[in-house]
Amino acid sequence: MNTIDSYSQQSNNNFTIIRLIAALLVIYGHSYPILGSGHPDLILQLLKSRFAGAVAVDVFFVISGFLICASWERNSFSQFVIARALRIYPALIVCVLLSVFVLGFLLTTESSYFSRPEVWEYLKYNVSLLTNKYYLPGVFETHPDKAVNGSIWSLPYEIRLYACLALLGVLSLLKPGRYLLACVAIGLAYSFDLLSYVHFPMDKSWKNLAPFFMAGAFCWIYRKSIVLSAPILALMIIGCIAFCKTDKFIYFYFITLVYATFYLVYIPQLKWSPKKDVSYGVYLYGWPVQQLVLHFVPGCTPELNAVLSVIFALILGYLSWEFVESPALALRKKIKL
């Protein structure tokens, strides 16, 4: 059977290249709002309800749910926490520090830059991922969007979903049957807004991202039962096309994107795939680079901004992987708890 399980046991997959494409798609999607062009990108023109960056983030969260669930199954609780922290925080901390002490310091028009509380709030909140702060005083203030790094908005949700999955794991709910019941219970809680009674954050972004993450975890837990097939994918795509102008489209989009993600991860036998996973670094530095391109090349089109930004983001992503992320991940084997 051509199940996800049978493919996942093989050494070849396309996770790295899919995540890189998603990170580059985020840059493309952001080029239009960053420049304030007022024009939709090609993905938004096609889907109407999802722009390129949102589709890419959906893919990220599907893959994340799948791999994080696998990580939980293969590691102790302490090793799981260490692995997740080493994957997220070192690169993020370096990016935030560079944003505050290099980019902000060099570009700010504020003479008392380091005495402004916004600088230290940006540093504190973005490093801790308790929430996000997007603005530094005197930086990019003439731009259509003044955010120094708008891409990091998704990271607090990522961390919270890691914690939610770990909680389900501690409760022994990450197993076939039990997980399905948990998903149904959570879905009903969503539908009737029951989680608000326990003060659980239920903003729009949480509602958008959590289902994709949980679906990724679902695909890991039920990997032995999910068959990857071109005809099945084709039927899903036909469903998307048939319902693209209705309020039912989002449901077809959801299931098709989840299924298509794993189909593309495992089925195509690509002859080339990057050995270094630079996607996280590209995602972190994409937005600041795009703002810098706009700063130094103010008359460029969204497409030119995206092309130039991709070049520099790939360089920074490589440096982040080589000198921050890879060494940080190597520490995991040395930390014994």
Tab-separated table of N, CA and C in Angstrom, residues 235-311:
chain	number	residue	atom	x	y	z
A	235	LEU	N	-9.293	14.425	-7.579
A	235	LEU	CA	-10.687	14.616	-7.177
A	235	LEU	C	-10.809	15.779	-6.190
A	236	MET	N	-9.849	15.896	-5.293
A	236	MET	CA	-9.873	17.010	-4.344
A	236	MET	C	-9.720	18.344	-5.066
A	237	ILE	N	-8.827	18.388	-6.031
A	237	ILE	CA	-8.612	19.628	-6.789
A	237	ILE	C	-9.864	19.989	-7.577
A	238	ILE	N	-10.518	18.989	-8.157
A	238	ILE	CA	-11.775	19.228	-8.880
A	238	ILE	C	-12.821	19.807	-7.926
A	239	GLY	N	-12.856	19.271	-6.700
A	239	GLY	CA	-13.780	19.794	-5.698
A	239	GLY	C	-13.494	21.253	-5.385
A	240	CYS	N	-12.209	21.609	-5.270
A	240	CYS	CA	-11.829	23.005	-5.023
A	240	CYS	C	-12.316	23.908	-6.150
A	241	ILE	N	-12.117	23.443	-7.387
A	241	ILE	CA	-12.524	24.247	-8.543
A	241	ILE	C	-14.043	24.404	-8.578
A	242	ALA	N	-14.748	23.305	-8.293
A	242	ALA	CA	-16.210	23.330	-8.357
A	242	ALA	C	-16.813	24.257	-7.309
A	243	PHE	N	-16.171	24.362	-6.156
A	243	PHE	CA	-16.741	25.150	-5.060
A	243	PHE	C	-15.967	26.439	-4.795
A	244	CYS	N	-15.122	26.857	-5.750
A	244	CYS	CA	-14.224	27.988	-5.507
A	244	CYS	C	-14.959	29.297	-5.235
A	245	LYS	N	-16.180	29.427	-5.717
A	245	LYS	CA	-16.923	30.676	-5.532
A	245	LYS	C	-18.017	30.546	-4.474
A	246	THR	N	-17.920	29.537	-3.640
A	246	THR	CA	-18.928	29.313	-2.606
A	246	THR	C	-18.283	29.372	-1.226
A	247	ASP	N	-19.120	29.402	-0.198
A	247	ASP	CA	-18.589	29.423	1.162
A	247	ASP	C	-18.075	28.060	1.616
A	248	LYS	N	-18.261	27.037	0.768
A	248	LYS	CA	-17.750	25.689	1.073
A	248	LYS	C	-16.302	25.510	0.609
A	249	PHE	N	-15.791	26.484	-0.144
A	249	PHE	CA	-14.450	26.347	-0.708
A	249	PHE	C	-13.394	26.118	0.362
A	250	ILE	N	-13.503	26.815	1.501
A	250	ILE	CA	-12.478	26.715	2.530
A	250	ILE	C	-12.293	25.286	3.010
A	251	TYR	N	-13.352	24.491	3.034
A	251	TYR	CA	-13.260	23.099	3.484
A	251	TYR	C	-12.512	22.252	2.450
A	252	PHE	N	-12.805	22.478	1.174
A	252	PHE	CA	-12.100	21.756	0.118
A	252	PHE	C	-10.631	22.192	0.059
A	253	TYR	N	-10.409	23.499	0.254
A	253	TYR	CA	-9.034	24.007	0.288
A	253	TYR	C	-8.247	23.342	1.408
A	254	PHE	N	-8.851	23.244	2.579
A	254	PHE	CA	-8.180	22.675	3.752
A	254	PHE	C	-7.736	21.243	3.497
A	255	ILE	N	-8.660	20.391	3.117
A	255	ILE	CA	-8.321	18.977	2.954
A	255	ILE	C	-7.392	18.766	1.766
A	256	THR	N	-7.571	19.579	0.704
A	256	THR	CA	-6.705	19.441	-0.471
A	256	THR	C	-5.287	19.876	-0.158
A	257	LEU	N	-5.122	20.986	0.558
A	257	LEU	CA	-3.777	21.455	0.882
A	257	LEU	C	-3.050	20.449	1.768
A	258	VAL	N	-3.749	19.908	2.759
A	258	VAL	CA	-3.125	18.918	3.647
A	258	VAL	C	-2.691	17.692	2.849
A	259	TYR	N	-3.584	17.170	2.035
A	259	TYR	CA	-3.279	15.963	1.262
A	259	TYR	C	-2.185	16.243	0.233
A	260	ALA	N	-2.285	17.382	-0.474
A	260	ALA	CA	-1.305	17.727	-1.501
A	260	ALA	C	0.084	17.926	-0.904
A	261	THR	N	0.141	18.439	0.325
A	261	THR	CA	1.435	18.644	0.977
A	261	THR	C	2.188	17.328	1.105
A	262	PHE	N	1.517	16.306	1.591
A	262	PHE	CA	2.204	15.016	1.782
A	262	PHE	C	2.414	14.288	0.456
A	263	TYR	N	1.523	14.507	-0.485
A	263	TYR	CA	1.744	13.929	-1.816
A	263	TYR	C	3.038	14.488	-2.409
A	264	LEU	N	3.216	15.810	-2.316
A	264	LEU	CA	4.408	16.444	-2.881
A	264	LEU	C	5.659	16.141	-2.059
A	265	VAL	N	5.487	15.898	-0.776
A	265	VAL	CA	6.633	15.553	0.075
A	265	VAL	C	7.195	14.188	-0.287
A	266	TYR	N	6.332	13.241	-0.635
A	266	TYR	CA	6.780	11.856	-0.791
A	266	TYR	C	6.770	11.312	-2.221
A	267	ILE	N	5.864	11.753	-3.069
A	267	ILE	CA	5.715	11.095	-4.370
A	267	ILE	C	6.764	11.503	-5.408
A	268	PRO	N	6.933	12.806	-5.698
A	268	PRO	CA	7.931	13.161	-6.726
A	268	PRO	C	9.341	12.752	-6.306
A	269	GLN	N	10.039	12.088	-7.176
A	269	GLN	CA	11.421	11.693	-6.895
A	269	GLN	C	12.358	12.752	-7.472
A	270	LEU	N	12.593	13.777	-6.680
A	270	LEU	CA	13.415	14.887	-7.150
A	270	LEU	C	14.897	14.500	-7.150
A	271	LYS	N	15.580	14.890	-8.217
A	271	LYS	CA	17.003	14.580	-8.320
A	271	LYS	C	17.849	15.541	-7.497
A	272	TRP	N	17.261	16.709	-7.162
A	272	TRP	CA	18.013	17.681	-6.370
A	272	TRP	C	17.147	18.183	-5.234
A	273	SER	N	17.718	18.176	-4.063
A	273	SER	CA	17.052	18.739	-2.899
A	273	SER	C	18.130	19.302	-1.993
A	274	PRO	N	17.938	20.510	-1.471
A	274	PRO	CA	18.984	21.124	-0.640
A	274	PRO	C	19.295	20.284	0.593
A	275	LYS	N	20.578	20.111	0.877
A	275	LYS	CA	20.995	19.338	2.045
A	275	LYS	C	20.923	20.175	3.325
A	276	LYS	N	20.983	21.484	3.159
A	276	LYS	CA	20.934	22.387	4.307
A	276	LYS	C	19.538	23.008	4.366
A	277	ASP	N	18.897	22.902	5.509
A	277	ASP	CA	17.523	23.387	5.660
A	277	ASP	C	17.541	24.877	6.004
A	278	VAL	N	17.599	25.698	4.976
A	278	VAL	CA	17.715	27.151	5.182
A	278	VAL	C	16.354	27.830	5.270
A	279	SER	N	15.268	27.060	5.231
A	279	SER	CA	13.931	27.652	5.117
A	279	SER	C	13.578	28.539	6.316
A	280	TYR	N	13.944	28.127	7.523
A	280	TYR	CA	13.605	28.915	8.709
A	280	TYR	C	14.322	30.262	8.679
A	281	GLY	N	15.590	30.229	8.313
A	281	GLY	CA	16.338	31.477	8.207
A	281	GLY	C	15.786	32.381	7.122
A	282	VAL	N	15.419	31.793	5.988
A	282	VAL	CA	14.813	32.577	4.908
A	282	VAL	C	13.515	33.212	5.387
A	283	TYR	N	12.726	32.443	6.139
A	283	TYR	CA	11.460	32.961	6.671
A	283	TYR	C	11.715	34.096	7.660
A	284	LEU	N	12.692	33.942	8.547
A	284	LEU	CA	12.974	34.962	9.550
A	284	LEU	C	13.469	36.259	8.929
A	285	TYR	N	14.348	36.161	7.942
A	285	TYR	CA	14.992	37.354	7.400
A	285	TYR	C	14.280	37.923	6.178
A	286	GLY	N	13.304	37.196	5.644
A	286	GLY	CA	12.643	37.641	4.424
A	286	GLY	C	12.040	39.027	4.541
A	287	TRP	N	11.228	39.261	5.575
A	287	TRP	CA	10.551	40.542	5.724
A	287	TRP	C	11.537	41.702	5.950
A	288	PRO	N	12.484	41.598	6.902
A	288	PRO	CA	13.446	42.698	7.074
A	288	PRO	C	14.218	42.999	5.795
A	289	VAL	N	14.586	41.959	5.053
A	289	VAL	CA	15.291	42.179	3.793
A	289	VAL	C	14.398	42.926	2.807
A	290	GLN	N	13.130	42.560	2.739
A	290	GLN	CA	12.219	43.248	1.832
A	290	GLN	C	12.067	44.725	2.210
A	291	GLN	N	12.040	45.013	3.497
A	291	GLN	CA	11.979	46.404	3.929
A	291	GLN	C	13.266	47.151	3.566
A	292	LEU	N	14.398	46.472	3.679
A	292	LEU	CA	15.673	47.089	3.304
A	292	LEU	C	15.737	47.336	1.797
A	293	VAL	N	15.242	46.394	1.004
A	293	VAL	CA	15.212	46.587	-0.443
A	293	VAL	C	14.346	47.792	-0.786
A	294	LEU	N	13.194	47.902	-0.133
A	294	LEU	CA	12.327	49.063	-0.366
A	294	LEU	C	13.023	50.350	0.052
A	295	HIS	N	13.793	50.289	1.141
A	295	HIS	CA	14.499	51.467	1.644
A	295	HIS	C	15.558	51.947	0.645
A	296	PHE	N	16.299	51.012	0.068
A	296	PHE	CA	17.407	51.386	-0.813
A	296	PHE	C	17.025	51.405	-2.289
A	297	VAL	N	15.945	50.721	-2.651
A	297	VAL	CA	15.462	50.727	-4.040
A	297	VAL	C	13.970	51.089	-3.993
A	298	PRO	N	13.660	52.342	-3.657
A	298	PRO	CA	12.267	52.702	-3.366
A	298	PRO	C	11.311	52.623	-4.554
A	299	GLY	N	11.812	52.665	-5.756
A	299	GLY	CA	10.918	52.666	-6.912
A	299	GLY	C	10.655	51.301	-7.509
A	300	CYS	N	11.091	50.229	-6.849
A	300	CYS	CA	10.967	48.895	-7.442
A	300	CYS	C	9.533	48.387	-7.378
A	301	THR	N	9.221	47.487	-8.274
A	301	THR	CA	7.907	46.841	-8.295
A	301	THR	C	7.876	45.727	-7.253
A	302	PRO	N	6.690	45.236	-6.891
A	302	PRO	CA	6.634	44.098	-5.961
A	302	PRO	C	7.413	42.891	-6.467
A	303	GLU	N	7.360	42.649	-7.766
A	303	GLU	CA	8.062	41.495	-8.327
A	303	GLU	C	9.574	41.654	-8.206
A	304	LEU	N	10.080	42.862	-8.497
A	304	LEU	CA	11.523	43.098	-8.366
A	304	LEU	C	11.936	43.043	-6.905
A	305	ASN	N	11.111	43.586	-6.026
A	305	ASN	CA	11.401	43.511	-4.595
A	305	ASN	C	11.519	42.059	-4.155
A	306	ALA	N	10.595	41.224	-4.635
A	306	ALA	CA	10.616	39.808	-4.267
A	306	ALA	C	11.884	39.129	-4.776
A	307	VAL	N	12.272	39.384	-6.015
A	307	VAL	CA	13.456	38.748	-6.605
A	307	VAL	C	14.715	39.147	-5.842
A	308	LEU	N	14.895	40.451	-5.611
A	308	LEU	CA	16.081	40.917	-4.898
A	308	LEU	C	16.097	40.395	-3.461
A	309	SER	N	14.926	40.385	-2.841
A	309	SER	CA	14.843	39.931	-1.456
A	309	SER	C	15.141	38.441	-1.332
A	310	VAL	N	14.687	37.651	-2.293
A	310	VAL	CA	14.961	36.216	-2.281
A	310	VAL	C	16.468	35.956	-2.298
A	311	ILE	N	17.190	36.709	-3.109
A	311	ILE	CA	18.642	36.518	-3.213
A	311	ILE	C	19.310	36.740	-1.856
